[in-house]
Amino acid sequence: MKRGYLLVFLSASMWGTLGIFATYIYRYGVDSFTMVFFRVLFALMILGTYIALVFRENPFTREKLWFYAVYGLVGVFGFYTLYFYTVKISSVGFAVLLVYTAPAFSVLLGRLIFKEPITPEKGIALVMVLLGVLLVAGNVDFNVSNLALVTGVSTGFIYAIYGVLAKFGVRNERPERVLFMTLLFGLLFLAPFSKFSIPSEAVPYLLGLAFFPTFLGYTLYNHALKEVEVSRASIVATVEPVVAIILAYILFGEALTPLQLFGGALIIGASILVHIREEKGQT
């Protein structure tokens, strides 16, 4: 397996733990913006320490500050604001479903910006992914407002934009530093909407949220984008909800239906398809 695909799979697996940590954190009355604020804050502490100890470098940079400001505004603040607002005016299932319209946008953006070819297997994989996510999401209520539809699709588009910006960022910069500066600006945009006090009992779960789906998840993904097309990475990353439902089944005893299992199989099959076809194209 190409190293980049393994990194995408591992990063998506890390993102799949997000819902588990969030479930525990919400039990302590922490609101969404405050949770994301401390998630980013703790991740910055971990990432800054990692960069200083492992690479012996200053995690800060004065170069391309405008780029990181846009990246933080769109990829951190914009994404979570739209996502949580969509959840508020619709449902979690509906919001999750529309987040994973991202691979379709990624294929188009990859073609327009990076000249990545739109191949038949990408089209097949997209159909498999969209159907798979629909089945994994379970009983989704589609009786929602037009506003929810717009904000939900916008969340998927911004999710795709994150990958494009990451691809630009890691070209000539260490992926860890790109992530650090992006999170730093994201933190600044989140601060006005966040509370600055949290129950001490929630801190261990916030640290877990910062370490696994944030520090590990995004660091691995940024490294993967040095090797893998944006469009293919976005398709493989949809294994995230599959990991999420499996963890929810193991930890919380949530029901896991045959249709969800079939949806998960479709998503994994799509990930394998884009990898195998690229490998054959290179031989």
PDB file of C-alpha atoms in Angstrom:
ATOM      1  CA  MET A   1       0.000   0.000   0.000  1.00  0.00           C
ATOM      2  CA  LYS A   2       1.233   3.477  -0.875  1.00  0.00           C
ATOM      3  CA  ARG A   3       2.311   5.250   2.324  1.00  0.00           C
ATOM      4  CA  GLY A   4       0.054   8.249   1.689  1.00  0.00           C
ATOM      5  CA  TYR A   5      -3.108   6.124   1.614  1.00  0.00           C
ATOM      6  CA  LEU A   6      -2.166   4.460   4.887  1.00  0.00           C
ATOM      7  CA  LEU A   7      -1.725   7.914   6.454  1.00  0.00           C
ATOM      8  CA  VAL A   8      -5.149   9.028   5.193  1.00  0.00           C
ATOM      9  CA  PHE A   9      -6.742   5.880   6.605  1.00  0.00           C
ATOM     10  CA  LEU A  10      -5.044   6.384   9.966  1.00  0.00           C
ATOM     11  CA  SER A  11      -6.009  10.058  10.085  1.00  0.00           C
ATOM     12  CA  ALA A  12      -9.652   9.250   9.283  1.00  0.00           C
ATOM     13  CA  SER A  13      -9.594   6.592  11.999  1.00  0.00           C
ATOM     14  CA  MET A  14      -8.423   9.256  14.446  1.00  0.00           C
ATOM     15  CA  TRP A  15     -11.236  11.584  13.308  1.00  0.00           C
ATOM     16  CA  GLY A  16     -13.653   8.732  13.931  1.00  0.00           C
ATOM     17  CA  THR A  17     -12.993   9.085  17.678  1.00  0.00           C
ATOM     18  CA  LEU A  18     -14.283  12.677  17.709  1.00  0.00           C
ATOM     19  CA  GLY A  19     -17.869  11.734  18.444  1.00  0.00           C
ATOM     20  CA  ILE A  20     -16.808   9.490  21.326  1.00  0.00           C
ATOM     21  CA  PHE A  21     -14.900  12.262  23.096  1.00  0.00           C
ATOM     22  CA  ALA A  22     -17.641  14.813  22.316  1.00  0.00           C
ATOM     23  CA  THR A  23     -20.277  12.541  23.856  1.00  0.00           C
ATOM     24  CA  TYR A  24     -18.388  12.469  27.159  1.00  0.00           C
ATOM     25  CA  ILE A  25     -17.621  16.208  27.080  1.00  0.00           C
ATOM     26  CA  TYR A  26     -21.250  17.220  26.447  1.00  0.00           C
ATOM     27  CA  ARG A  27     -22.215  15.383  29.642  1.00  0.00           C
ATOM     28  CA  TYR A  28     -20.437  18.121  31.601  1.00  0.00           C
ATOM     29  CA  GLY A  29     -22.489  20.903  29.998  1.00  0.00           C
ATOM     30  CA  VAL A  30     -19.712  22.204  27.723  1.00  0.00           C
ATOM     31  CA  ASP A  31     -21.157  24.014  24.687  1.00  0.00           C
ATOM     32  CA  SER A  32     -19.928  23.318  21.153  1.00  0.00           C
ATOM     33  CA  PHE A  33     -17.847  26.456  20.621  1.00  0.00           C
ATOM     34  CA  THR A  34     -16.135  26.106  23.991  1.00  0.00           C
ATOM     35  CA  MET A  35     -15.381  22.462  23.275  1.00  0.00           C
ATOM     36  CA  VAL A  36     -13.789  23.320  19.926  1.00  0.00           C
ATOM     37  CA  PHE A  37     -11.876  26.244  21.484  1.00  0.00           C
ATOM     38  CA  PHE A  38     -10.236  24.044  24.135  1.00  0.00           C
ATOM     39  CA  ARG A  39      -9.750  21.262  21.607  1.00  0.00           C
ATOM     40  CA  VAL A  40      -7.692  23.664  19.491  1.00  0.00           C
ATOM     41  CA  LEU A  41      -5.935  25.240  22.496  1.00  0.00           C
ATOM     42  CA  PHE A  42      -4.759  21.900  23.912  1.00  0.00           C
ATOM     43  CA  ALA A  43      -3.799  20.668  20.427  1.00  0.00           C
ATOM     44  CA  LEU A  44      -1.637  23.780  19.974  1.00  0.00           C
ATOM     45  CA  MET A  45       0.145  23.032  23.258  1.00  0.00           C
ATOM     46  CA  ILE A  46       0.785  19.426  22.215  1.00  0.00           C
ATOM     47  CA  LEU A  47       1.838  20.363  18.682  1.00  0.00           C
ATOM     48  CA  GLY A  48       4.102  23.215  19.788  1.00  0.00           C
ATOM     49  CA  THR A  49       5.861  20.941  22.276  1.00  0.00           C
ATOM     50  CA  TYR A  50       6.217  18.221  19.642  1.00  0.00           C
ATOM     51  CA  ILE A  51       7.775  20.601  17.087  1.00  0.00           C
ATOM     52  CA  ALA A  52      10.175  22.072  19.663  1.00  0.00           C
ATOM     53  CA  LEU A  53      11.338  18.707  21.031  1.00  0.00           C
ATOM     54  CA  VAL A  54      11.410  16.582  17.874  1.00  0.00           C
ATOM     55  CA  PHE A  55      12.488  19.103  15.234  1.00  0.00           C
ATOM     56  CA  ARG A  56      14.076  21.643  17.588  1.00  0.00           C
ATOM     57  CA  GLU A  57      12.313  24.429  15.726  1.00  0.00           C
ATOM     58  CA  ASN A  58      10.156  27.389  16.627  1.00  0.00           C
ATOM     59  CA  PRO A  59       6.574  26.440  15.708  1.00  0.00           C
ATOM     60  CA  PHE A  60       5.763  30.057  14.804  1.00  0.00           C
ATOM     61  CA  THR A  61       6.483  31.580  11.418  1.00  0.00           C
ATOM     62  CA  ARG A  62       6.006  35.097  10.056  1.00  0.00           C
ATOM     63  CA  GLU A  63       5.775  33.900   6.482  1.00  0.00           C
ATOM     64  CA  LYS A  64       2.440  33.675   4.657  1.00  0.00           C
ATOM     65  CA  LEU A  65       0.452  34.939   7.647  1.00  0.00           C
ATOM     66  CA  TRP A  66      -2.385  35.934   5.320  1.00  0.00           C
ATOM     67  CA  PHE A  67      -2.567  32.327   4.089  1.00  0.00           C
ATOM     68  CA  TYR A  68      -2.777  30.882   7.594  1.00  0.00           C
ATOM     69  CA  ALA A  69      -5.360  33.507   8.569  1.00  0.00           C
ATOM     70  CA  VAL A  70      -7.575  32.442   5.658  1.00  0.00           C
ATOM     71  CA  TYR A  71      -6.880  28.769   6.385  1.00  0.00           C
ATOM     72  CA  GLY A  72      -7.798  29.179  10.065  1.00  0.00           C
ATOM     73  CA  LEU A  73     -10.900  31.216   9.256  1.00  0.00           C
ATOM     74  CA  VAL A  74     -12.187  28.745   6.680  1.00  0.00           C
ATOM     75  CA  GLY A  75     -10.830  25.378   7.814  1.00  0.00           C
ATOM     76  CA  VAL A  76     -11.348  25.750  11.566  1.00  0.00           C
ATOM     77  CA  PHE A  77     -13.802  28.526  12.416  1.00  0.00           C
ATOM     78  CA  GLY A  78     -15.911  28.384   9.241  1.00  0.00           C
ATOM     79  CA  PHE A  79     -16.202  24.609   9.164  1.00  0.00           C
ATOM     80  CA  TYR A  80     -17.252  24.150  12.777  1.00  0.00           C
ATOM     81  CA  THR A  81     -19.579  27.158  12.792  1.00  0.00           C
ATOM     82  CA  LEU A  82     -21.481  25.865   9.769  1.00  0.00           C
ATOM     83  CA  TYR A  83     -21.423  22.257  10.981  1.00  0.00           C
ATOM     84  CA  PHE A  84     -22.816  22.974  14.446  1.00  0.00           C
ATOM     85  CA  TYR A  85     -25.379  25.408  13.044  1.00  0.00           C
ATOM     86  CA  THR A  86     -26.565  22.737  10.599  1.00  0.00           C
ATOM     87  CA  VAL A  87     -26.899  20.277  13.493  1.00  0.00           C
ATOM     88  CA  LYS A  88     -28.892  22.890  15.435  1.00  0.00           C
ATOM     89  CA  ILE A  89     -31.453  23.541  12.666  1.00  0.00           C
ATOM     90  CA  SER A  90     -31.649  19.956  11.363  1.00  0.00           C
ATOM     91  CA  SER A  91     -30.085  16.842  12.898  1.00  0.00           C
ATOM     92  CA  VAL A  92     -26.698  15.229  13.480  1.00  0.00           C
ATOM     93  CA  GLY A  93     -27.386  12.582  10.841  1.00  0.00           C
ATOM     94  CA  PHE A  94     -28.320  15.152   8.206  1.00  0.00           C
ATOM     95  CA  ALA A  95     -25.269  17.312   8.999  1.00  0.00           C
ATOM     96  CA  VAL A  96     -22.900  14.331   8.841  1.00  0.00           C
ATOM     97  CA  LEU A  97     -24.404  13.203   5.555  1.00  0.00           C
ATOM     98  CA  LEU A  98     -23.837  16.575   3.883  1.00  0.00           C
ATOM     99  CA  VAL A  99     -20.306  16.909   5.290  1.00  0.00           C
ATOM    100  CA  TYR A 100     -19.458  13.892   3.166  1.00  0.00           C
ATOM    101  CA  THR A 101     -20.474  15.582  -0.033  1.00  0.00           C
ATOM    102  CA  ALA A 102     -16.864  16.821   0.320  1.00  0.00           C
ATOM    103  CA  PRO A 103     -15.335  14.121  -1.934  1.00  0.00           C
ATOM    104  CA  ALA A 104     -17.499  15.306  -4.845  1.00  0.00           C
ATOM    105  CA  PHE A 105     -16.259  18.868  -4.360  1.00  0.00           C
ATOM    106  CA  SER A 106     -12.692  17.599  -3.912  1.00  0.00           C
ATOM    107  CA  VAL A 107     -12.765  15.806  -7.254  1.00  0.00           C
ATOM    108  CA  LEU A 108     -13.917  19.010  -8.984  1.00  0.00           C
ATOM    109  CA  LEU A 109     -11.479  21.254  -7.110  1.00  0.00           C
ATOM    110  CA  GLY A 110      -8.634  18.798  -7.673  1.00  0.00           C
ATOM    111  CA  ARG A 111      -9.317  18.986 -11.398  1.00  0.00           C
ATOM    112  CA  LEU A 112      -9.636  22.790 -11.516  1.00  0.00           C
ATOM    113  CA  ILE A 113      -6.705  23.658  -9.244  1.00  0.00           C
ATOM    114  CA  PHE A 114      -4.219  20.772  -9.411  1.00  0.00           C
ATOM    115  CA  LYS A 115      -5.201  19.320 -12.818  1.00  0.00           C
ATOM    116  CA  GLU A 116      -5.991  15.962 -11.203  1.00  0.00           C
ATOM    117  CA  PRO A 117      -7.763  13.758 -13.778  1.00  0.00           C
ATOM    118  CA  ILE A 118     -11.422  12.817 -13.286  1.00  0.00           C
ATOM    119  CA  THR A 119     -11.283   9.092 -13.933  1.00  0.00           C
ATOM    120  CA  PRO A 120     -14.071   6.490 -14.178  1.00  0.00           C
ATOM    121  CA  GLU A 121     -13.039   4.812 -10.918  1.00  0.00           C
ATOM    122  CA  LYS A 122     -13.287   8.140  -9.089  1.00  0.00           C
ATOM    123  CA  GLY A 123     -16.857   8.499 -10.358  1.00  0.00           C
ATOM    124  CA  ILE A 124     -17.725   4.967  -9.246  1.00  0.00           C
ATOM    125  CA  ALA A 125     -16.015   5.523  -5.897  1.00  0.00           C
ATOM    126  CA  LEU A 126     -17.965   8.760  -5.364  1.00  0.00           C
ATOM    127  CA  VAL A 127     -21.288   6.988  -5.907  1.00  0.00           C
ATOM    128  CA  MET A 128     -20.207   4.212  -3.529  1.00  0.00           C
ATOM    129  CA  VAL A 129     -19.120   6.746  -0.890  1.00  0.00           C
ATOM    130  CA  LEU A 130     -22.300   8.855  -1.055  1.00  0.00           C
ATOM    131  CA  LEU A 131     -24.527   5.783  -0.881  1.00  0.00           C
ATOM    132  CA  GLY A 132     -22.366   4.280   1.866  1.00  0.00           C
ATOM    133  CA  VAL A 133     -22.503   7.422   4.024  1.00  0.00           C
ATOM    134  CA  LEU A 134     -26.278   7.609   3.526  1.00  0.00           C
ATOM    135  CA  LEU A 135     -26.629   4.034   4.826  1.00  0.00           C
ATOM    136  CA  VAL A 136     -24.131   4.539   7.670  1.00  0.00           C
ATOM    137  CA  ALA A 137     -25.923   7.698   8.832  1.00  0.00           C
ATOM    138  CA  GLY A 138     -29.009   5.584   9.511  1.00  0.00           C
ATOM    139  CA  ASN A 139     -32.467   7.105   9.745  1.00  0.00           C
ATOM    140  CA  VAL A 140     -31.815  10.602   8.434  1.00  0.00           C
ATOM    141  CA  ASP A 141     -34.713  13.063   8.558  1.00  0.00           C
ATOM    142  CA  PHE A 142     -34.786  14.865   5.215  1.00  0.00           C
ATOM    143  CA  ASN A 143     -37.672  17.090   6.257  1.00  0.00           C
ATOM    144  CA  VAL A 144     -35.409  20.108   6.782  1.00  0.00           C
ATOM    145  CA  SER A 145     -35.406  23.764   5.774  1.00  0.00           C
ATOM    146  CA  ASN A 146     -33.738  25.141   2.675  1.00  0.00           C
ATOM    147  CA  LEU A 147     -31.353  26.974   5.020  1.00  0.00           C
ATOM    148  CA  ALA A 148     -30.218  23.652   6.539  1.00  0.00           C
ATOM    149  CA  LEU A 149     -29.629  22.288   3.048  1.00  0.00           C
ATOM    150  CA  VAL A 150     -27.519  25.331   2.118  1.00  0.00           C
ATOM    151  CA  THR A 151     -25.451  25.315   5.330  1.00  0.00           C
ATOM    152  CA  GLY A 152     -25.001  21.534   5.141  1.00  0.00           C
ATOM    153  CA  VAL A 153     -23.726  21.571   1.565  1.00  0.00           C
ATOM    154  CA  SER A 154     -21.541  24.580   2.438  1.00  0.00           C
ATOM    155  CA  THR A 155     -19.991  22.514   5.243  1.00  0.00           C
ATOM    156  CA  GLY A 156     -19.090  19.802   2.744  1.00  0.00           C
ATOM    157  CA  PHE A 157     -17.622  22.396   0.396  1.00  0.00           C
ATOM    158  CA  ILE A 158     -15.498  23.938   3.157  1.00  0.00           C
ATOM    159  CA  TYR A 159     -14.342  20.461   4.191  1.00  0.00           C
ATOM    160  CA  ALA A 160     -13.090  20.029   0.619  1.00  0.00           C
ATOM    161  CA  ILE A 161     -11.469  23.487   0.677  1.00  0.00           C
ATOM    162  CA  TYR A 162      -9.528  22.404   3.786  1.00  0.00           C
ATOM    163  CA  GLY A 163      -7.790  19.718   1.752  1.00  0.00           C
ATOM    164  CA  VAL A 164      -6.967  22.153  -1.052  1.00  0.00           C
ATOM    165  CA  LEU A 165      -5.458  24.669   1.372  1.00  0.00           C
ATOM    166  CA  ALA A 166      -3.514  21.894   3.132  1.00  0.00           C
ATOM    167  CA  LYS A 167      -2.129  20.749  -0.225  1.00  0.00           C
ATOM    168  CA  PHE A 168      -0.822  24.275  -0.881  1.00  0.00           C
ATOM    169  CA  GLY A 169       0.467  24.660   2.678  1.00  0.00           C
ATOM    170  CA  VAL A 170       2.582  21.503   2.838  1.00  0.00           C
ATOM    171  CA  ARG A 171       4.320  22.056  -0.498  1.00  0.00           C
ATOM    172  CA  ASN A 172       7.193  24.046   0.977  1.00  0.00           C
ATOM    173  CA  GLU A 173       6.576  23.858   4.712  1.00  0.00           C
ATOM    174  CA  ARG A 174       6.657  21.219   7.416  1.00  0.00           C
ATOM    175  CA  PRO A 175       3.108  19.776   7.802  1.00  0.00           C
ATOM    176  CA  GLU A 176       3.273  20.176  11.584  1.00  0.00           C
ATOM    177  CA  ARG A 177       4.020  23.893  11.320  1.00  0.00           C
ATOM    178  CA  VAL A 178       1.245  24.375   8.764  1.00  0.00           C
ATOM    179  CA  LEU A 179      -1.163  22.778  11.205  1.00  0.00           C
ATOM    180  CA  PHE A 180       0.161  24.833  14.143  1.00  0.00           C
ATOM    181  CA  MET A 181      -0.292  28.173  12.398  1.00  0.00           C
ATOM    182  CA  THR A 182      -3.719  27.179  11.059  1.00  0.00           C
ATOM    183  CA  LEU A 183      -4.947  26.162  14.495  1.00  0.00           C
ATOM    184  CA  LEU A 184      -3.477  29.330  16.021  1.00  0.00           C
ATOM    185  CA  PHE A 185      -5.519  31.578  13.758  1.00  0.00           C
ATOM    186  CA  GLY A 186      -8.541  29.317  14.179  1.00  0.00           C
ATOM    187  CA  LEU A 187      -8.235  29.769  17.945  1.00  0.00           C
ATOM    188  CA  LEU A 188      -8.244  33.550  17.568  1.00  0.00           C
ATOM    189  CA  PHE A 189     -11.450  33.429  15.525  1.00  0.00           C
ATOM    190  CA  LEU A 190     -13.112  31.033  17.984  1.00  0.00           C
ATOM    191  CA  ALA A 191     -12.216  32.991  21.135  1.00  0.00           C
ATOM    192  CA  PRO A 192     -15.020  35.615  20.990  1.00  0.00           C
ATOM    193  CA  PHE A 193     -17.662  32.863  20.863  1.00  0.00           C
ATOM    194  CA  SER A 194     -16.242  30.640  23.596  1.00  0.00           C
ATOM    195  CA  LYS A 195     -16.449  30.460  27.359  1.00  0.00           C
ATOM    196  CA  PHE A 196     -13.131  30.299  29.152  1.00  0.00           C
ATOM    197  CA  SER A 197     -14.101  28.042  32.038  1.00  0.00           C
ATOM    198  CA  ILE A 198     -14.699  24.309  31.872  1.00  0.00           C
ATOM    199  CA  PRO A 199     -15.405  21.629  34.508  1.00  0.00           C
ATOM    200  CA  SER A 200     -12.182  19.947  35.600  1.00  0.00           C
ATOM    201  CA  GLU A 201     -13.798  16.558  34.972  1.00  0.00           C
ATOM    202  CA  ALA A 202     -14.021  17.378  31.252  1.00  0.00           C
ATOM    203  CA  VAL A 203     -10.308  18.155  30.886  1.00  0.00           C
ATOM    204  CA  PRO A 204      -9.100  14.543  30.308  1.00  0.00           C
ATOM    205  CA  TYR A 205     -11.642  14.108  27.511  1.00  0.00           C
ATOM    206  CA  LEU A 206     -10.694  17.473  25.981  1.00  0.00           C
ATOM    207  CA  LEU A 207      -7.049  16.394  26.049  1.00  0.00           C
ATOM    208  CA  GLY A 208      -8.036  13.172  24.281  1.00  0.00           C
ATOM    209  CA  LEU A 209      -9.985  15.201  21.743  1.00  0.00           C
ATOM    210  CA  ALA A 210      -6.961  17.426  21.205  1.00  0.00           C
ATOM    211  CA  PHE A 211      -4.494  14.553  20.875  1.00  0.00           C
ATOM    212  CA  PHE A 212      -6.227  11.890  18.776  1.00  0.00           C
ATOM    213  CA  PRO A 213      -8.574  13.500  16.211  1.00  0.00           C
ATOM    214  CA  THR A 214      -6.787  16.871  16.185  1.00  0.00           C
ATOM    215  CA  PHE A 215      -3.014  16.526  16.650  1.00  0.00           C
ATOM    216  CA  LEU A 216      -2.678  13.011  15.231  1.00  0.00           C
ATOM    217  CA  GLY A 217      -5.565  13.166  12.764  1.00  0.00           C
ATOM    218  CA  TYR A 218      -4.621  16.412  11.043  1.00  0.00           C
ATOM    219  CA  THR A 219      -0.861  15.852  11.217  1.00  0.00           C
ATOM    220  CA  LEU A 220      -1.200  12.490   9.481  1.00  0.00           C
ATOM    221  CA  TYR A 221      -3.575  13.936   6.885  1.00  0.00           C
ATOM    222  CA  ASN A 222      -1.284  16.866   6.104  1.00  0.00           C
ATOM    223  CA  HIS A 223       1.625  14.447   5.601  1.00  0.00           C
ATOM    224  CA  ALA A 224      -0.555  12.285   3.349  1.00  0.00           C
ATOM    225  CA  LEU A 225      -1.357  15.232   1.085  1.00  0.00           C
ATOM    226  CA  LYS A 226       2.320  15.504   0.186  1.00  0.00           C
ATOM    227  CA  GLU A 227       1.908  12.164  -1.610  1.00  0.00           C
ATOM    228  CA  VAL A 228      -1.773  11.678  -2.480  1.00  0.00           C
ATOM    229  CA  GLU A 229      -4.142  13.628  -4.737  1.00  0.00           C
ATOM    230  CA  VAL A 230      -6.691  15.801  -2.901  1.00  0.00           C
ATOM    231  CA  SER A 231      -9.564  14.003  -4.623  1.00  0.00           C
ATOM    232  CA  ARG A 232      -8.356  10.507  -3.727  1.00  0.00           C
ATOM    233  CA  ALA A 233      -7.501  11.486  -0.143  1.00  0.00           C
ATOM    234  CA  SER A 234     -10.988  12.926   0.356  1.00  0.00           C
ATOM    235  CA  ILE A 235     -12.599   9.676  -0.821  1.00  0.00           C
ATOM    236  CA  VAL A 236     -10.430   7.506   1.454  1.00  0.00           C
ATOM    237  CA  ALA A 237     -11.092   9.837   4.409  1.00  0.00           C
ATOM    238  CA  THR A 238     -14.774   8.899   4.354  1.00  0.00           C
ATOM    239  CA  VAL A 239     -13.890   5.806   6.406  1.00  0.00           C
ATOM    240  CA  GLU A 240     -14.245   8.203   9.370  1.00  0.00           C
ATOM    241  CA  PRO A 241     -17.998   7.568   9.943  1.00  0.00           C
ATOM    242  CA  VAL A 242     -17.394   3.821   9.648  1.00  0.00           C
ATOM    243  CA  VAL A 243     -14.884   3.988  12.497  1.00  0.00           C
ATOM    244  CA  ALA A 244     -17.295   6.213  14.441  1.00  0.00           C
ATOM    245  CA  ILE A 245     -20.235   3.804  14.296  1.00  0.00           C
ATOM    246  CA  ILE A 246     -18.035   0.824  15.199  1.00  0.00           C
ATOM    247  CA  LEU A 247     -16.654   2.669  18.248  1.00  0.00           C
ATOM    248  CA  ALA A 248     -20.167   3.761  19.242  1.00  0.00           C
ATOM    249  CA  TYR A 249     -21.273   0.127  19.032  1.00  0.00           C
ATOM    250  CA  ILE A 250     -18.336  -1.084  21.143  1.00  0.00           C
ATOM    251  CA  LEU A 251     -18.347   1.672  23.788  1.00  0.00           C
ATOM    252  CA  PHE A 252     -21.996   2.728  24.027  1.00  0.00           C
ATOM    253  CA  GLY A 253     -23.834  -0.342  22.763  1.00  0.00           C
ATOM    254  CA  GLU A 254     -25.480   1.639  19.952  1.00  0.00           C
ATOM    255  CA  ALA A 255     -27.312  -0.455  17.375  1.00  0.00           C
ATOM    256  CA  LEU A 256     -25.382  -1.493  14.288  1.00  0.00           C
ATOM    257  CA  THR A 257     -27.760  -2.511  11.507  1.00  0.00           C
ATOM    258  CA  PRO A 258     -27.056  -4.667   8.435  1.00  0.00           C
ATOM    259  CA  LEU A 259     -27.638  -1.602   6.237  1.00  0.00           C
ATOM    260  CA  GLN A 260     -25.002   0.346   8.163  1.00  0.00           C
ATOM    261  CA  LEU A 261     -22.571  -2.529   7.775  1.00  0.00           C
ATOM    262  CA  PHE A 262     -23.293  -2.631   4.044  1.00  0.00           C
ATOM    263  CA  GLY A 263     -22.755   1.142   3.866  1.00  0.00           C
ATOM    264  CA  GLY A 264     -19.442   0.759   5.646  1.00  0.00           C
ATOM    265  CA  ALA A 265     -18.425  -1.952   3.192  1.00  0.00           C
ATOM    266  CA  LEU A 266     -19.239   0.378   0.272  1.00  0.00           C
ATOM    267  CA  ILE A 267     -17.079   3.153   1.752  1.00  0.00           C
ATOM    268  CA  ILE A 268     -14.148   0.825   2.378  1.00  0.00           C
ATOM    269  CA  GLY A 269     -14.601  -0.635  -1.097  1.00  0.00           C
ATOM    270  CA  ALA A 270     -14.446   2.860  -2.626  1.00  0.00           C
ATOM    271  CA  SER A 271     -11.222   3.564  -0.718  1.00  0.00           C
ATOM    272  CA  ILE A 272      -9.668   0.344  -1.995  1.00  0.00           C
ATOM    273  CA  LEU A 273     -10.830   1.082  -5.544  1.00  0.00           C
ATOM    274  CA  VAL A 274      -9.125   4.487  -5.837  1.00  0.00           C
ATOM    275  CA  HIS A 275      -5.926   3.060  -4.349  1.00  0.00           C
ATOM    276  CA  ILE A 276      -5.771  -0.018  -6.569  1.00  0.00           C
ATOM    277  CA  ARG A 277      -6.571   1.929  -9.729  1.00  0.00           C
ATOM    278  CA  GLU A 278      -3.835   4.460  -9.022  1.00  0.00           C
ATOM    279  CA  GLU A 279      -1.344   1.682  -8.357  1.00  0.00           C
ATOM    280  CA  LYS A 280      -2.244   0.059 -11.694  1.00  0.00           C
ATOM    281  CA  GLY A 281      -1.960   3.406 -13.425  1.00  0.00           C
ATOM    282  CA  GLN A 282       1.604   3.779 -12.159  1.00  0.00           C
ATOM    283  CA  THR A 283       2.765   0.335 -13.300  1.00  0.00           C
TER     284      THR A 283
END
